[in-house]
PDB file of C-alpha atoms in Angstrom:
ATOM      1  CA  VAL A  23      -3.221   3.019  33.174  1.00 62.00           C
ATOM      2  CA  GLN A  24      -4.954   2.905  29.759  1.00 68.00           C
ATOM      3  CA  ALA A  25      -2.535   5.651  28.544  1.00 73.00           C
ATOM      4  CA  VAL A  26       0.496   3.630  29.639  1.00 67.00           C
ATOM      5  CA  CYS A  27      -1.035   0.489  27.991  1.00 63.00           C
ATOM      6  CA  LYS A  28      -1.498   2.326  24.730  1.00 68.00           C
ATOM      7  CA  ARG A  29       2.011   3.856  24.799  1.00 68.00           C
ATOM      8  CA  VAL A  30       3.685   0.541  25.563  1.00 63.00           C
ATOM      9  CA  SER A  31       1.504  -1.283  23.012  1.00 63.00           C
ATOM     10  CA  LYS A  32       2.472   1.176  20.322  1.00 66.00           C
ATOM     11  CA  ASP A  33       6.147   0.924  21.039  1.00 59.00           C
ATOM     12  CA  LYS A  34       6.231  -2.939  20.983  1.00 60.00           C
ATOM     13  CA  ASN A  35       3.534  -3.537  18.322  1.00 60.00           C
ATOM     14  CA  LYS A  36       1.843  -5.725  20.937  1.00 66.00           C
ATOM     15  CA  LYS A  37      -1.485  -5.246  22.637  1.00 68.00           C
ATOM     16  CA  ILE A  38      -1.127  -4.812  26.419  1.00 68.00           C
ATOM     17  CA  ASN A  39      -4.048  -4.464  28.782  1.00 72.00           C
ATOM     18  CA  SER A  40      -4.445  -3.499  32.377  1.00 75.00           C
ATOM     19  CA  ARG A  41      -4.771  -7.149  33.527  1.00 77.00           C
ATOM     20  CA  GLN A  42      -1.418  -7.952  32.151  1.00 76.00           C
ATOM     21  CA  LEU A  43       0.082  -5.006  34.125  1.00 77.00           C
ATOM     22  CA  ARG A  44      -1.650  -6.281  37.308  1.00 79.00           C
ATOM     23  CA  VAL A  45      -0.316  -9.799  36.681  1.00 78.00           C
ATOM     24  CA  THR A  46       3.185  -8.408  36.199  1.00 79.00           C
ATOM     25  CA  LEU A  47       2.909  -6.276  39.423  1.00 82.00           C
ATOM     26  CA  ALA A  48       1.687  -9.215  41.460  1.00 80.00           C
ATOM     27  CA  THR A  49       4.293 -11.530  40.141  1.00 77.00           C
ATOM     28  CA  ARG A  50       7.164  -9.043  40.800  1.00 78.00           C
ATOM     29  CA  LEU A  51       5.881  -8.513  44.292  1.00 80.00           C
ATOM     30  CA  ALA A  52       5.786 -12.229  44.942  1.00 74.00           C
ATOM     31  CA  LEU A  53       9.358 -12.565  43.598  1.00 70.00           C
ATOM     32  CA  LYS A  54      10.488  -9.797  45.988  1.00 74.00           C
ATOM     33  CA  GLY A  55       9.129 -11.884  48.896  1.00 71.00           C
ATOM     34  CA  TYR A  56       5.899 -10.020  49.656  1.00 76.00           C
ATOM     35  CA  GLY A  57       3.120 -12.218  51.028  1.00 76.00           C
ATOM     36  CA  LEU A  58      -0.294 -12.722  49.642  1.00 77.00           C
ATOM     37  CA  GLY A  59      -1.816 -10.152  51.973  1.00 82.00           C
ATOM     38  CA  ALA A  60       0.525  -7.389  50.644  1.00 84.00           C
ATOM     39  CA  ILE A  61      -0.131  -8.425  47.042  1.00 83.00           C
ATOM     40  CA  ALA A  62      -3.890  -8.347  47.677  1.00 84.00           C
ATOM     41  CA  LYS A  63      -3.577  -4.792  49.148  1.00 87.00           C
ATOM     42  CA  ALA A  64      -1.446  -3.645  46.171  1.00 87.00           C
ATOM     43  CA  LEU A  65      -4.167  -4.883  43.755  1.00 86.00           C
ATOM     44  CA  ASP A  66      -7.015  -3.675  45.932  1.00 87.00           C
ATOM     45  CA  HIS A  67      -8.364  -7.114  46.403  1.00 84.00           C
ATOM     46  CA  SER A  68     -10.560  -7.810  49.435  1.00 83.00           C
ATOM     47  CA  ASN A  69      -9.606 -11.496  49.847  1.00 78.00           C
ATOM     48  CA  LEU A  70      -6.599 -13.701  49.191  1.00 75.00           C
ATOM     49  CA  GLU A  71      -8.416 -16.147  46.870  1.00 74.00           C
ATOM     50  CA  SER A  72      -8.385 -13.791  43.973  1.00 74.00           C
ATOM     51  CA  VAL A  73      -4.674 -13.104  44.513  1.00 76.00           C
ATOM     52  CA  LEU A  74      -3.623 -16.784  44.259  1.00 71.00           C
ATOM     53  CA  SER A  75      -3.957 -16.726  40.512  1.00 65.00           C
ATOM     54  CA  TYR A  76      -1.436 -13.912  40.291  1.00 60.00           C
ATOM     55  CA  ALA A  77       1.253 -15.583  42.444  1.00 57.00           C
ATOM     56  CA  LYS A  78       2.950 -17.707  39.950  1.00 51.00           C
ATOM     57  CA  ASN A  79       4.861 -20.533  41.481  1.00 51.00           C
ATOM     58  CA  ASN A  80       8.286 -20.469  40.007  1.00 47.00           C
ATOM     59  CA  GLU A  81      11.771 -21.572  41.068  1.00 48.00           C
ATOM     60  CA  GLU A  82      12.657 -18.301  42.829  1.00 53.00           C
ATOM     61  CA  PHE A  83       9.377 -18.011  44.606  1.00 55.00           C
ATOM     62  CA  SER A  84       9.821 -21.603  45.831  1.00 57.00           C
ATOM     63  CA  PHE A  85      13.273 -20.680  46.937  1.00 58.00           C
ATOM     64  CA  ARG A  86      11.919 -17.796  49.020  1.00 59.00           C
ATOM     65  CA  ILE A  87       9.409 -20.145  50.660  1.00 56.00           C
ATOM     66  CA  ASP A  88      12.263 -22.563  51.331  1.00 59.00           C
ATOM     67  CA  GLN A  89      14.264 -19.772  52.993  1.00 64.00           C
ATOM     68  CA  ALA A  90      11.282 -18.775  55.110  1.00 62.00           C
ATOM     69  CA  ILE A  91      10.851 -22.331  56.324  1.00 61.00           C
ATOM     70  CA  ASN A  92      14.622 -22.558  57.006  1.00 64.00           C
ATOM     71  CA  ASP A  93      14.311 -19.389  59.195  1.00 63.00           C
ATOM     72  CA  SER A  94      11.331 -20.761  61.067  1.00 63.00           C
ATOM     73  CA  VAL A  95      12.800 -24.244  61.626  1.00 63.00           C
ATOM     74  CA  SER A  96      16.151 -23.038  62.869  1.00 63.00           C
ATOM     75  CA  PRO A  97      15.046 -22.711  66.550  1.00 62.00           C
ATOM     76  CA  TYR A  98      14.030 -26.328  66.472  1.00 61.00           C
ATOM     77  CA  ILE A  99      17.370 -27.289  65.090  1.00 61.00           C
ATOM     78  CA  ALA A 100      19.134 -25.257  67.764  1.00 60.00           C
ATOM     79  CA  SER A 101      17.197 -27.091  70.435  1.00 57.00           C
ATOM     80  CA  PHE A 102      18.413 -30.468  69.116  1.00 55.00           C
ATOM     81  CA  SER A 103      21.886 -29.551  70.275  1.00 53.00           C
ATOM     82  CA  LYS A 104      20.734 -29.468  73.873  1.00 53.00           C
ATOM     83  CA  LYS A 105      20.990 -33.312  73.761  1.00 53.00           C
ATOM     84  CA  SER A 106      17.865 -33.831  75.708  1.00 53.00           C
ATOM     85  CA  ASP A 107      15.905 -36.802  74.549  1.00 59.00           C
ATOM     86  CA  ASP A 108      12.643 -35.461  75.979  1.00 60.00           C
ATOM     87  CA  ILE A 109      12.790 -32.179  74.111  1.00 60.00           C
ATOM     88  CA  THR A 110      13.904 -33.928  70.881  1.00 63.00           C
ATOM     89  CA  LEU A 111      11.022 -36.321  70.998  1.00 66.00           C
ATOM     90  CA  ARG A 112       8.473 -33.487  71.625  1.00 69.00           C
ATOM     91  CA  LEU A 113       9.914 -31.525  68.666  1.00 70.00           C
ATOM     92  CA  VAL A 114       9.786 -34.585  66.324  1.00 72.00           C
ATOM     93  CA  ASP A 115       6.187 -35.156  67.422  1.00 72.00           C
ATOM     94  CA  ASP A 116       5.284 -31.531  66.789  1.00 74.00           C
ATOM     95  CA  LEU A 117       6.885 -31.654  63.328  1.00 74.00           C
ATOM     96  CA  ILE A 118       4.897 -34.828  62.428  1.00 74.00           C
ATOM     97  CA  ILE A 119       1.703 -33.197  63.647  1.00 76.00           C
ATOM     98  CA  ILE A 120       2.437 -30.121  61.455  1.00 75.00           C
ATOM     99  CA  LYS A 121       3.067 -32.367  58.404  1.00 72.00           C
ATOM    100  CA  GLU A 122      -0.243 -34.275  58.955  1.00 73.00           C
ATOM    101  CA  LEU A 123      -2.303 -31.079  59.542  1.00 72.00           C
ATOM    102  CA  THR A 124      -0.840 -29.616  56.356  1.00 70.00           C
ATOM    103  CA  LYS A 125      -1.919 -32.745  54.332  1.00 70.00           C
ATOM    104  CA  GLU A 126      -5.433 -32.453  55.872  1.00 69.00           C
ATOM    105  CA  LEU A 127      -5.559 -28.791  54.866  1.00 67.00           C
ATOM    106  CA  ILE A 128      -4.654 -29.634  51.352  1.00 63.00           C
ATOM    107  CA  ALA A 129      -7.205 -32.344  51.144  1.00 68.00           C
ATOM    108  CA  GLY A 130      -9.985 -29.802  51.898  1.00 65.00           C
ATOM    109  CA  TYR A 131      -9.129 -27.415  49.063  1.00 62.00           C
ATOM    110  CA  THR A 132     -10.937 -27.587  45.744  1.00 62.00           C
ATOM    111  CA  LYS A 133      -9.528 -24.504  43.911  1.00 65.00           C
ATOM    112  CA  GLN A 134      -6.670 -25.581  41.659  1.00 66.00           C
ATOM    113  CA  ALA A 135      -4.384 -22.556  42.289  1.00 67.00           C
ATOM    114  CA  GLU A 136      -4.738 -22.895  46.049  1.00 67.00           C
ATOM    115  CA  PHE A 137      -4.281 -26.677  45.873  1.00 69.00           C
ATOM    116  CA  GLU A 138      -0.984 -26.266  43.818  1.00 72.00           C
ATOM    117  CA  ILE A 139       0.447 -23.714  46.250  1.00 73.00           C
ATOM    118  CA  LEU A 140      -0.410 -25.808  49.283  1.00 70.00           C
ATOM    119  CA  THR A 141       0.903 -28.984  47.654  1.00 72.00           C
ATOM    120  CA  ASP A 142       4.199 -27.295  46.932  1.00 74.00           C
ATOM    121  CA  PHE A 143       4.324 -25.870  50.472  1.00 75.00           C
ATOM    122  CA  SER A 144       3.578 -29.326  51.876  1.00 74.00           C
ATOM    123  CA  SER A 145       6.327 -30.882  49.770  1.00 76.00           C
ATOM    124  CA  ILE A 146       8.927 -28.372  51.017  1.00 77.00           C
ATOM    125  CA  LEU A 147       7.663 -28.706  54.649  1.00 76.00           C
ATOM    126  CA  GLU A 148       7.943 -32.538  54.463  1.00 76.00           C
ATOM    127  CA  CYS A 149      11.425 -32.250  52.960  1.00 78.00           C
ATOM    128  CA  LYS A 150      12.536 -30.008  55.772  1.00 77.00           C
ATOM    129  CA  ILE A 151      10.999 -32.226  58.456  1.00 76.00           C
ATOM    130  CA  ASN A 152      12.764 -35.258  56.904  1.00 76.00           C
ATOM    131  CA  LYS A 153      16.061 -33.357  56.954  1.00 77.00           C
ATOM    132  CA  ILE A 154      15.610 -32.497  60.619  1.00 77.00           C
ATOM    133  CA  VAL A 155      14.809 -36.168  61.468  1.00 74.00           C
ATOM    134  CA  GLU A 156      17.784 -37.331  59.478  1.00 77.00           C
ATOM    135  CA  LEU A 157      20.029 -34.883  61.371  1.00 76.00           C
ATOM    136  CA  LEU A 158      18.557 -35.993  64.649  1.00 74.00           C
ATOM    137  CA  ASN A 159      19.208 -39.662  63.765  1.00 74.00           C
ATOM    138  CA  TRP A 160      22.763 -38.902  62.617  1.00 73.00           C
ATOM    139  CA  GLU A 161      23.537 -36.950  65.966  1.00 70.00           C
ATOM    140  CA  SER A 162      21.996 -39.673  67.939  1.00 68.00           C
ATOM    141  CA  MET A 163      24.107 -42.335  66.178  1.00 69.00           C
ATOM    142  CA  ASN A 164      27.251 -40.312  66.711  1.00 69.00           C
ATOM    143  CA  ASN A 165      26.482 -39.842  70.354  1.00 67.00           C
ATOM    144  CA  GLU A 166      26.073 -43.575  70.781  1.00 64.00           C
ATOM    145  CA  LEU A 167      29.467 -44.140  69.165  1.00 62.00           C
ATOM    146  CA  LEU A 168      31.157 -41.768  71.563  1.00 57.00           C
TER     147      LEU A 168
END
């Protein structure tokens, strides 16, 4: 690693150290969609806390989180089309509980990096829940008009 750092530093007239290489590796893994566990393993970290500082929250990483949430929420959306008020109400209740539990989880964190990631996750989750509820209300209104 030191030999590579020296060679790259010499080529670019810029000092590069092993920490910068680790940050780059971790950020690239995050951009490719790898989870914190995989990043921790690649960096030989024993816990996820130390990895959070490497996982930079940028637009593409947020997009990947958004996509993952879309994939996990789609079964709920599909069940709305069953037009069963009972199932729909239970799903909405479940989503509201998830939103509240996420807010409680965030309130308990003190480390800034974790707090920022959880806050971003909560915002995305809340946005998705609101879209589902809007869709549900829209479908309900259309069904009443028919």
